[in-house]
mmCIF file of C-alpha atoms in Angstrom:
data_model
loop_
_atom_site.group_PDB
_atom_site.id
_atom_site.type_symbol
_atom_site.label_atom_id
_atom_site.label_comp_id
_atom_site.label_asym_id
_atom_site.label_seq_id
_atom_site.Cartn_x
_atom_site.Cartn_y
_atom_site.Cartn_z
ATOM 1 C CA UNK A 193 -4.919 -1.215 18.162
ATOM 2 C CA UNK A 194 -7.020 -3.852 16.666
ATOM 3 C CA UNK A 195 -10.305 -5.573 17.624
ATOM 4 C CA UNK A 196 -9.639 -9.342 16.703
ATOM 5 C CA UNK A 197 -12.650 -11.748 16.269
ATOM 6 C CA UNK A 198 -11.726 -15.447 16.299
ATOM 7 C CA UNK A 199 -14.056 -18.133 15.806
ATOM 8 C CA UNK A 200 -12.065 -21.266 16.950
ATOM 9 C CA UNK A 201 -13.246 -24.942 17.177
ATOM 10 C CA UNK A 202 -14.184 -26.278 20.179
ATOM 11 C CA UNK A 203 -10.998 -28.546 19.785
ATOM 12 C CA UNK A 204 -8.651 -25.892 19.430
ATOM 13 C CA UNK A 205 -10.407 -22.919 21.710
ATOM 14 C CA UNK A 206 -8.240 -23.572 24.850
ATOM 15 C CA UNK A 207 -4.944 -23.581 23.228
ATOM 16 C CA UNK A 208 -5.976 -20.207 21.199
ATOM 17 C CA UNK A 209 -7.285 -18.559 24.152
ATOM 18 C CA UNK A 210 -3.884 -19.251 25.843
ATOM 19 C CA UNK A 211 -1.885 -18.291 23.534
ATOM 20 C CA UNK A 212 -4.000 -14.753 23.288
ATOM 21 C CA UNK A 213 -3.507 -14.768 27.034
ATOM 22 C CA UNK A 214 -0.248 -15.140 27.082
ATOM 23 C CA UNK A 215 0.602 -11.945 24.509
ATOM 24 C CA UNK A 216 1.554 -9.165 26.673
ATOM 25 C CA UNK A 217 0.556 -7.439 23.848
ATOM 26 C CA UNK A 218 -3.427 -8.671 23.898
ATOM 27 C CA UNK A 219 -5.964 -7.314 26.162
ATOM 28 C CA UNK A 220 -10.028 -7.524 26.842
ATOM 29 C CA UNK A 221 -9.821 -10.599 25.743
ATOM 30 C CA UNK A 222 -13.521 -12.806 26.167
ATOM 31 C CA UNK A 223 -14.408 -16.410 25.380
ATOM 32 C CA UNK A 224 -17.804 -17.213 24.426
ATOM 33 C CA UNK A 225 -18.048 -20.916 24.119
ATOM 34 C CA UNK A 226 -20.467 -22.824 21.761
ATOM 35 C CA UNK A 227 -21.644 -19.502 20.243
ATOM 36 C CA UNK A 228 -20.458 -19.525 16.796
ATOM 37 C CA UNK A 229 -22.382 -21.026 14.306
ATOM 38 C CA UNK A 230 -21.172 -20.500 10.990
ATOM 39 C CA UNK A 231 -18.599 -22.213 10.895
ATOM 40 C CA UNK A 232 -19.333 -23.701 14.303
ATOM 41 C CA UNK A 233 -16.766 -23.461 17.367
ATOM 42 C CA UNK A 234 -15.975 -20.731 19.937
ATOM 43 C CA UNK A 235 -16.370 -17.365 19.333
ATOM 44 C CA UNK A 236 -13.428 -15.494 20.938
ATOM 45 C CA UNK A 237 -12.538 -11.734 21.001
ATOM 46 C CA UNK A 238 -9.684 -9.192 21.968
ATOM 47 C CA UNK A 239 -7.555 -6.114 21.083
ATOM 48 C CA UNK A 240 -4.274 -6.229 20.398
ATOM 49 C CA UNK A 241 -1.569 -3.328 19.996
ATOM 50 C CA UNK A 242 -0.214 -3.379 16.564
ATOM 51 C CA UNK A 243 2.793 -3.964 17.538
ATOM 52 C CA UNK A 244 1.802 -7.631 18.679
ATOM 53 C CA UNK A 245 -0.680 -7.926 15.709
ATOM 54 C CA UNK A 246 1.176 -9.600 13.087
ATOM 55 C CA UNK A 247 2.865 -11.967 15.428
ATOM 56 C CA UNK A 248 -0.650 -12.674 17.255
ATOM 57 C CA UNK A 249 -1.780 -13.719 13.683
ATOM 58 C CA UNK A 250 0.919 -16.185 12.712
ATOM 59 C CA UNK A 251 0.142 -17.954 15.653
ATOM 60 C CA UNK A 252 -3.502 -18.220 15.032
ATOM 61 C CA UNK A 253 -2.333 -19.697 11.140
ATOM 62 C CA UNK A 254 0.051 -21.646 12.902
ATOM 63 C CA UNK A 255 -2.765 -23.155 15.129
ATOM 64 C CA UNK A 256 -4.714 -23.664 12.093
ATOM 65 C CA UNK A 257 -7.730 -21.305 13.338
ATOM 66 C CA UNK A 258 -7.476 -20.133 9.624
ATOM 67 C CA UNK A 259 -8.271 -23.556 8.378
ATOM 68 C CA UNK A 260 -10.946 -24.781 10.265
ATOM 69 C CA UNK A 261 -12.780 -21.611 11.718
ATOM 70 C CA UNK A 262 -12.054 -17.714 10.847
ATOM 71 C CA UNK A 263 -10.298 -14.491 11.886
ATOM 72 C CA UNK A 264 -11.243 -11.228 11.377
ATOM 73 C CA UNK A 265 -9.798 -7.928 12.141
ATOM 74 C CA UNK A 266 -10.817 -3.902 12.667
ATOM 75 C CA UNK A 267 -9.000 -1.124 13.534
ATOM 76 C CA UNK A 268 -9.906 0.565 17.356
ATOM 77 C CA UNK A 269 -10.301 4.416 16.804
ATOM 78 C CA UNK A 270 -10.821 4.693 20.907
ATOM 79 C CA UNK A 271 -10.201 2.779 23.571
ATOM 80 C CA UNK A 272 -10.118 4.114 26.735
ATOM 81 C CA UNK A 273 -8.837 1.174 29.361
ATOM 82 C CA UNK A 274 -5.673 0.673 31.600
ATOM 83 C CA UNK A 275 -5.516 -2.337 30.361
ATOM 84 C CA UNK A 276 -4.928 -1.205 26.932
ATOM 85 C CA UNK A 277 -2.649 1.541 28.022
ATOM 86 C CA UNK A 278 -0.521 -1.864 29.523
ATOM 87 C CA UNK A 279 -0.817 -3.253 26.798
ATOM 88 C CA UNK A 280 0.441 -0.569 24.568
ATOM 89 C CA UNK A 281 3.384 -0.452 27.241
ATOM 90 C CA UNK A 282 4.404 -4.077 26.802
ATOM 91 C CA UNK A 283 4.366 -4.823 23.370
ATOM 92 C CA UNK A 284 7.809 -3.813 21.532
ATOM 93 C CA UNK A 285 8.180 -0.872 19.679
ATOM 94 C CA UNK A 286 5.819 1.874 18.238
ATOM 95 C CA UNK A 287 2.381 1.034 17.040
ATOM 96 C CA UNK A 288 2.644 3.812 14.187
ATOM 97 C CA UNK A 289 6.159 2.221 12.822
ATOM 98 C CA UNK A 290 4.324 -1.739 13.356
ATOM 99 C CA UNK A 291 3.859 -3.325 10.212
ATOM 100 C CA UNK A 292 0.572 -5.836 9.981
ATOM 101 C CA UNK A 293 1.562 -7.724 6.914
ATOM 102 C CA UNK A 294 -1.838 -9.364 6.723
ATOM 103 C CA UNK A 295 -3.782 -6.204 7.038
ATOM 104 C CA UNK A 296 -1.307 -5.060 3.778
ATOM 105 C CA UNK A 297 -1.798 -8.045 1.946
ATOM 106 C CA UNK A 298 -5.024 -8.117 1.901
ATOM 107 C CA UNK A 299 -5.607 -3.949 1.600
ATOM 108 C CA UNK A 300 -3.082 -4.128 -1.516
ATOM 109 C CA UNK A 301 -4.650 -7.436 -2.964
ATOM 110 C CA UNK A 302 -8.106 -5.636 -3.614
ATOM 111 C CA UNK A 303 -5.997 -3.264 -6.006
ATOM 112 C CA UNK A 304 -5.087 -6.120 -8.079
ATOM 113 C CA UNK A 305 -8.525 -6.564 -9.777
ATOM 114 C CA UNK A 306 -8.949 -5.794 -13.402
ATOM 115 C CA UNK A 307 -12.151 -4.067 -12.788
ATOM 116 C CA UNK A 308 -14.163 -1.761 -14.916
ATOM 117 C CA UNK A 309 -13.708 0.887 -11.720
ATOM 118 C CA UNK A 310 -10.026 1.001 -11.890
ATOM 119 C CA UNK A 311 -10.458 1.023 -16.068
ATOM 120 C CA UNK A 312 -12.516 4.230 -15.676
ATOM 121 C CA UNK A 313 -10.257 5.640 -13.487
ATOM 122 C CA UNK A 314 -6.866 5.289 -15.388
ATOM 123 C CA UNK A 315 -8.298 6.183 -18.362
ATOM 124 C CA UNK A 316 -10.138 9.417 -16.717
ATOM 125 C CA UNK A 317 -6.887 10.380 -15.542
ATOM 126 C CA UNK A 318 -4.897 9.867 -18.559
ATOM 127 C CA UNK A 319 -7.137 12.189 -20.955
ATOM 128 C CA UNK A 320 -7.330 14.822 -18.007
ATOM 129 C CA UNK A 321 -3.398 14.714 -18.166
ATOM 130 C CA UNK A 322 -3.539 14.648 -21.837
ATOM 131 C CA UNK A 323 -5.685 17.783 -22.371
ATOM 132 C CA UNK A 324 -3.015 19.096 -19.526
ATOM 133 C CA UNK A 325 -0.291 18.260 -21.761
ATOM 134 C CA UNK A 326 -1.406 20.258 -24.680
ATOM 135 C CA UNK A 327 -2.730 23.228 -22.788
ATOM 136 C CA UNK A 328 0.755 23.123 -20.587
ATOM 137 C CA UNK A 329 -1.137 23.694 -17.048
ATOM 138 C CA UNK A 330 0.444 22.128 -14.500
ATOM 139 C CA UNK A 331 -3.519 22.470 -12.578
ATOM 140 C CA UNK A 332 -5.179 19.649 -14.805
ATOM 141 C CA UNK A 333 -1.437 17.958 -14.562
ATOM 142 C CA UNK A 334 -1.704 17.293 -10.755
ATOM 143 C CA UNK A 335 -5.580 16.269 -10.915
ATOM 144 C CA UNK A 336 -4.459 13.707 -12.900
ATOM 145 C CA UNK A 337 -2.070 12.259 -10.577
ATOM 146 C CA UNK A 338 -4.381 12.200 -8.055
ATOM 147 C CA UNK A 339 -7.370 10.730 -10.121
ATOM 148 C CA UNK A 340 -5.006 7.941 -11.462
ATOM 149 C CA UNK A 341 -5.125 4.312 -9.533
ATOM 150 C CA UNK A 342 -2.385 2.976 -10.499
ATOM 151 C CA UNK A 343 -0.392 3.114 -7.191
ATOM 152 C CA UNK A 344 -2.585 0.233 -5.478
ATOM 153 C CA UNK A 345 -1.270 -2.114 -7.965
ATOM 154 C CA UNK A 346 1.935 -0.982 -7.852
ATOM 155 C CA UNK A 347 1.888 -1.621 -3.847
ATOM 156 C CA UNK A 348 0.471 -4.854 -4.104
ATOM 157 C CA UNK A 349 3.253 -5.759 -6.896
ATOM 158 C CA UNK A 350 5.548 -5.218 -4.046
ATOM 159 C CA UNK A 351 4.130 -7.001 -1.162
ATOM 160 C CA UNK A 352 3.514 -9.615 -3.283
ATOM 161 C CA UNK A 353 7.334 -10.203 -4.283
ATOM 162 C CA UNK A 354 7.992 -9.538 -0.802
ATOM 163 C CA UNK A 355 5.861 -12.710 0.235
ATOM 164 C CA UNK A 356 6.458 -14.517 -3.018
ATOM 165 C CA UNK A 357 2.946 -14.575 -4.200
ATOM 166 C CA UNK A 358 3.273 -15.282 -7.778
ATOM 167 C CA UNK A 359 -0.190 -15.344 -8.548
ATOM 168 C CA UNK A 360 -1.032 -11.665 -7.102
ATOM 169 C CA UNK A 361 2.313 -10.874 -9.088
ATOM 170 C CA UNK A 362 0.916 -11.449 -12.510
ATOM 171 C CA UNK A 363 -2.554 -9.855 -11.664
ATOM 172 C CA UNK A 364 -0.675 -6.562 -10.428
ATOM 173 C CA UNK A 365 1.553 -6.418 -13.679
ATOM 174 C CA UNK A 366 -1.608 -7.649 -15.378
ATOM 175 C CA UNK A 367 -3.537 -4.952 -14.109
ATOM 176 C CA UNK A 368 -1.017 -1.950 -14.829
ATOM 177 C CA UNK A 369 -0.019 -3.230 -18.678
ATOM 178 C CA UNK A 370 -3.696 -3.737 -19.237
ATOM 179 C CA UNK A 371 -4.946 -0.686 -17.676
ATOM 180 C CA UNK A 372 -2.034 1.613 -19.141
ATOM 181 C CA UNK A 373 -2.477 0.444 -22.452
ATOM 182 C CA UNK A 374 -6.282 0.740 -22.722
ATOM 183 C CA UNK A 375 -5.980 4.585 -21.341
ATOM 184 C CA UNK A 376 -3.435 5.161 -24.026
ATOM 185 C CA UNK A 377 -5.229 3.951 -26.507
ATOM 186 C CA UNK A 378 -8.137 5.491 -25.241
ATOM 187 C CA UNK A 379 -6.451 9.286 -24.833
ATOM 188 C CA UNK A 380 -4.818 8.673 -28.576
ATOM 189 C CA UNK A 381 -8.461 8.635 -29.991
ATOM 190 C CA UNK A 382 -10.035 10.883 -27.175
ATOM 191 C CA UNK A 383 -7.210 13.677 -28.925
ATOM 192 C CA UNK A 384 -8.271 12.632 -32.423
ATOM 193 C CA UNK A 385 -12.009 13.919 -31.338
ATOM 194 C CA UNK A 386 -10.827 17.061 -29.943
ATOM 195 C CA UNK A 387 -8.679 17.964 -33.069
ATOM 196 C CA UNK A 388 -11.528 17.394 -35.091
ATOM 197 C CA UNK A 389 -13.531 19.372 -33.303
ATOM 198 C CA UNK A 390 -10.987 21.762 -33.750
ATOM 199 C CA UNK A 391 -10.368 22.407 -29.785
ATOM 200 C CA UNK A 392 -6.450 21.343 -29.652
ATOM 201 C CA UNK A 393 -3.824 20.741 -32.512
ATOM 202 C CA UNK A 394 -0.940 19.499 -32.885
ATOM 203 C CA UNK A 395 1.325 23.048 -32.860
ATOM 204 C CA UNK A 396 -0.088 23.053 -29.027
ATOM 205 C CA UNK A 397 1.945 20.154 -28.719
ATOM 206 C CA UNK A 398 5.010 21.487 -30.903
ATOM 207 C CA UNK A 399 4.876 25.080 -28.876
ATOM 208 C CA UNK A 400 7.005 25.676 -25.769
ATOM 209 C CA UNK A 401 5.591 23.719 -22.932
ATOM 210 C CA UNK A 402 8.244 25.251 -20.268
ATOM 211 C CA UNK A 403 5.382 23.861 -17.560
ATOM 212 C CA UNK A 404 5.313 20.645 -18.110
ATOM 213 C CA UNK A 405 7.933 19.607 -20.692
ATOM 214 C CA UNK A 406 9.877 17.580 -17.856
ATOM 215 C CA UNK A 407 7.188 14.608 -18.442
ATOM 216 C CA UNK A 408 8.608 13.617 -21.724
ATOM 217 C CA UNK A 409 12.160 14.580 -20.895
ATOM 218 C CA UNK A 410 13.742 12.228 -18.051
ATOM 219 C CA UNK A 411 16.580 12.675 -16.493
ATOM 220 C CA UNK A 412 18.767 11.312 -12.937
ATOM 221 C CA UNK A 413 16.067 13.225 -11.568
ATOM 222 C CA UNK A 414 13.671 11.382 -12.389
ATOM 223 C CA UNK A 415 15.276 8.213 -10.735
ATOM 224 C CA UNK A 416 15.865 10.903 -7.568
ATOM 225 C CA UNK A 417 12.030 11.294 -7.465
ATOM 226 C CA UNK A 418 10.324 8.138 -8.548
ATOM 227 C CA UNK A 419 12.680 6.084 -5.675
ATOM 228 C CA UNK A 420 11.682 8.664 -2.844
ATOM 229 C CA UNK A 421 7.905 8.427 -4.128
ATOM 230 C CA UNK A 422 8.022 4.841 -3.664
ATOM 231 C CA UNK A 423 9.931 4.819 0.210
ATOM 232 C CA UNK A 424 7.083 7.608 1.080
ATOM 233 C CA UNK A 425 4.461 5.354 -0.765
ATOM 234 C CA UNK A 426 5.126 2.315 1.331
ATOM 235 C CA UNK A 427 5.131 3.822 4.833
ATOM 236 C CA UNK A 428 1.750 5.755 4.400
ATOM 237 C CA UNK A 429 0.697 2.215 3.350
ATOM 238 C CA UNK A 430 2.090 0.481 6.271
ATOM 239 C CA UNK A 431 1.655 2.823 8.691
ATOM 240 C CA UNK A 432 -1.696 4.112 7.910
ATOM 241 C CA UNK A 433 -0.783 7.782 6.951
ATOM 242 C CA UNK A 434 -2.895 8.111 3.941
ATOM 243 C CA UNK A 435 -2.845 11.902 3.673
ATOM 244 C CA UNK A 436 0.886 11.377 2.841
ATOM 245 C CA UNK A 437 -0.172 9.213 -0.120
ATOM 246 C CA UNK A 438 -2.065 11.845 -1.511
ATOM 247 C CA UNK A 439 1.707 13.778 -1.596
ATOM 248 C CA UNK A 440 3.383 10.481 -3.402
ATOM 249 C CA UNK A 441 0.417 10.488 -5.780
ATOM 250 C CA UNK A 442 1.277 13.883 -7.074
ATOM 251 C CA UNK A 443 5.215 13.744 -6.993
ATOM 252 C CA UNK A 444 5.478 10.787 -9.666
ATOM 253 C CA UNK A 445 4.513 11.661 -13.268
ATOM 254 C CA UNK A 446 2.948 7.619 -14.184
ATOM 255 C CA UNK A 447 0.061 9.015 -15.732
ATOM 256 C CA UNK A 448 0.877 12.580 -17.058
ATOM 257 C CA UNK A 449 3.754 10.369 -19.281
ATOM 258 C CA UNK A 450 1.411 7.889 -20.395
ATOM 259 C CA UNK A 451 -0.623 10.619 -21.457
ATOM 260 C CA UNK A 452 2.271 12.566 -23.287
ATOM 261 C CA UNK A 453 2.779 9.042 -25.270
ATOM 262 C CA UNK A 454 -0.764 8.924 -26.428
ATOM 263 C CA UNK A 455 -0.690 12.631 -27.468
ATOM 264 C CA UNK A 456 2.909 12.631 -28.789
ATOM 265 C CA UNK A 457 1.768 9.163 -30.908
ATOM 266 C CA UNK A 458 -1.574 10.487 -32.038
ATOM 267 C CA UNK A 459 0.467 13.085 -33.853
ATOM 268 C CA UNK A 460 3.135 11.006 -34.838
ATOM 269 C CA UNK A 461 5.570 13.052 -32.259
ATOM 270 C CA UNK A 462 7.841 9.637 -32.096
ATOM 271 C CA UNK A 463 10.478 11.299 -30.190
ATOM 272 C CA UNK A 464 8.439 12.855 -27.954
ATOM 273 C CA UNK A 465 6.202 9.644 -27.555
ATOM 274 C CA UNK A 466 9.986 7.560 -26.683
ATOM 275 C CA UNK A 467 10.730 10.152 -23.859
ATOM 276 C CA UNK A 468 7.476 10.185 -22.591
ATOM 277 C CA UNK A 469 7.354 6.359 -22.264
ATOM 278 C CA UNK A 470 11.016 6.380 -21.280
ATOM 279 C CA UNK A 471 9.795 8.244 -18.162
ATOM 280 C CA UNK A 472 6.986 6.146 -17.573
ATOM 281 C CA UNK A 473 9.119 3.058 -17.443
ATOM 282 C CA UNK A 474 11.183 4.644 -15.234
ATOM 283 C CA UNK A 475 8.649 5.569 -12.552
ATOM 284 C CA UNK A 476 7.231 2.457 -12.129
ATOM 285 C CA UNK A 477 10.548 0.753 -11.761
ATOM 286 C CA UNK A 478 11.667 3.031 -9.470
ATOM 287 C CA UNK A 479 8.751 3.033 -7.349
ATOM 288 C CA UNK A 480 8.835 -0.801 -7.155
ATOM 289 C CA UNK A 481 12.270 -0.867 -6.392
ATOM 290 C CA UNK A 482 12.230 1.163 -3.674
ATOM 291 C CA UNK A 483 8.957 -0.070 -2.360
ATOM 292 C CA UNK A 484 10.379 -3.308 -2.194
ATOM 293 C CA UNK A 485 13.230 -2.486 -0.609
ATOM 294 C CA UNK A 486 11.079 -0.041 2.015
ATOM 295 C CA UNK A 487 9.176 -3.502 2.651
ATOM 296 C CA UNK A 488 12.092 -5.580 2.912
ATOM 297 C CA UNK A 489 13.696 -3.184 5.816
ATOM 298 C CA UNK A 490 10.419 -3.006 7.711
ATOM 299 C CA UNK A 491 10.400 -6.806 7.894
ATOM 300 C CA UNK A 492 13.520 -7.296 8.858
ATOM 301 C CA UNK A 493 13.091 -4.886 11.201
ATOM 302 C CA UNK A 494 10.123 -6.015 13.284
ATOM 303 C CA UNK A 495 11.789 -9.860 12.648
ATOM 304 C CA UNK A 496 14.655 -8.589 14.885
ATOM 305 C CA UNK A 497 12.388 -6.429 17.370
ATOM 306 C CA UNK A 498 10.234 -10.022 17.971
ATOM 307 C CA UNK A 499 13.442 -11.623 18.072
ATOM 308 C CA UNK A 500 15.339 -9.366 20.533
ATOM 309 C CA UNK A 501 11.765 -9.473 22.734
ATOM 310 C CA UNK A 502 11.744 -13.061 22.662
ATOM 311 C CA UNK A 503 14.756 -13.155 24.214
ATOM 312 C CA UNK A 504 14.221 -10.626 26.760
ATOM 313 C CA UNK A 505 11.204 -13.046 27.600
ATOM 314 C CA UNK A 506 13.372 -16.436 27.482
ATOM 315 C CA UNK A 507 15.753 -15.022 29.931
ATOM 316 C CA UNK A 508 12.639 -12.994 32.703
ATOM 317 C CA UNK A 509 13.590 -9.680 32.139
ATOM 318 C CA UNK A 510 11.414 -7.431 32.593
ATOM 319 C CA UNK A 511 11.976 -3.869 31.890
ATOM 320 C CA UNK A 512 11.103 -0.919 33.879
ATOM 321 C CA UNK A 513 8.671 0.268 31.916
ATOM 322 C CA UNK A 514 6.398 -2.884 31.740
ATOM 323 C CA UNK A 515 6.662 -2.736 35.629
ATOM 324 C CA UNK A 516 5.203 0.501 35.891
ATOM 325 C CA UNK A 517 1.848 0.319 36.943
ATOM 326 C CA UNK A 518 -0.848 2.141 33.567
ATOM 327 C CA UNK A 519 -2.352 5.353 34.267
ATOM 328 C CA UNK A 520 -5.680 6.218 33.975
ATOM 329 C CA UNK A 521 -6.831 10.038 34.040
#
């Protein structure tokens, strides 16, 4: 469930308290007129199941509450009310399988930024999986893949050619060439150091690596994995599961190869350094690709929930469920 807070103009406060109303899916919904202040208008507040949330929300754009006042939205960890419990009984579907494409957009849009955050972190990861490379321990391998950030942009690359958002298109790509290429670079001279320091050398990366050999050595597998990573990827983003992400983050070897390229490169291993990068590129497109298409089922999914509910409505049925009275206790 989530807590809406709507600040409507006077103008428009009566039509989006209606429609709010009117959502079997909406409940404890209050009006406060004349309270808002910045911007000024009505200040107007409910829960909504989740399964009503998106739809709620493209009405309140539609009414153009967006425009002229604001909408904000948090998640409800309790709520203990009959009318919620009839509320969670009318709306369509399952509120774990609802999709709020808003609440995606903009959780995936924050990933997008070039920052010196997500700089640290990608190139953090990439020496750790660099060191792992050349030590063959699978240990540092997997820290790696959970240290490494890169997944946010590749989830907002996908909503984003979901929705057709060019712009947050070319600061995802943007964000994983950059960042990618500046941990490379930065692991290529971080394994300089440590040679010269005499810690690793370059027979450590010539010895039998039987560990972790599969990074720079792709194969139909590799496809198999990065495709599944990306399905699992999407729905513990939609569906709020994050401790499954934490799974996806260490199934998909992004990092670990663009670590193996550095360290192959920085000793002039060029065939090692092609299948290492050969993986990478394979990963991310895989993980797209299957994001996407994760995304692109979802939606059309929920489009012909709403629609099939619509009709229900149109026509005054009313199932059995929605005429049971809520139970409290």
């Amino acid at each position: 469930m989530l807590h809406l807070r709507v600040i409507a103009p006077s103008d428009q406060s009566d039509a989006v308290a209606a429609m709010l109303a009117a959502d079997p899916g909406v409940t404890h919904l209050v009006v406060l007129p004349g309270t808002a202040r910045q911007p000024a208008g009505d200040y107007i507040v409910c829960d909504v199941v989740r399964e009503s949330a998106d739809a709620v929300l493209q009405r309140l754009r539609e009414l153009g509450v967006e425009a002229h006042g604001g909408i904000a939205a948090d998640d409800v960890e309790l709520a203990l009310s009959a009318a919620a419990e009839q509320a969670a009984e009318a709306a369509p579907g399952h509120g774990e399988d609802a999709v709020v494409w808003d609440e995606i957009a903009a959780k995936t849009g924050e990933q997008t930024v070039l920052s010196g955050t997500f700089l640290v972190l990608i190139v953090v990861a990439t020496m750790i999986a660099g060191i792992g490379v050349l030590l063959d321990q699978p240990i540092l391998i997997v820290g790696a893949m959970v240290v490494g950030p890169e997944f946010g942009p590749l989830a907002a690359l996908c909503v984003a050619l979901l929705r057709r958002k060019p712009a947050v298109v070319l600061r995802s790509v943007q964000a994983l060439v950059v960042g990618f290429l500046v941990a490379m670079f930065a692991t290529v001279l971080s394994t300089w150091a440590l040679t010269a320091a005499d810690l690793v050398s370059r027979d450590m990366l010539l010895a039998e690596r039987p560990l972790t050999d599969f990074i720079w050595r792709p194969d139909a597998l590799s496809w198999v994995v990065g495709i599944l990573a990306g399905v699992a990827g999407m729905l513990s983003l939609t569906s709020k599961k994050s401790g499954s992400l934490v799974g996806v983050l260490i199934s998909v070897t992004t990092v670990p190869a663009a670590a193996n390229v550095a360290v192959a490169a920085a000793y002039g291993v060029w065939y090692e350094a092609a299948g290492s990068a050969l993986q990478l590129v394979i990963n991310l497109v895989a993980i797209v690709v299957a994001g996407l298409l994760t995304l692109a089922v979802q939606h059309w999914w929920w489009r012909r929930v709403e629609r099939r509910e619509s009709r229900l409505r149109g026509a005054g049925v009313v199932s059995a469920r929605r005429r049971r009275p809520p139970t409290v206790g």
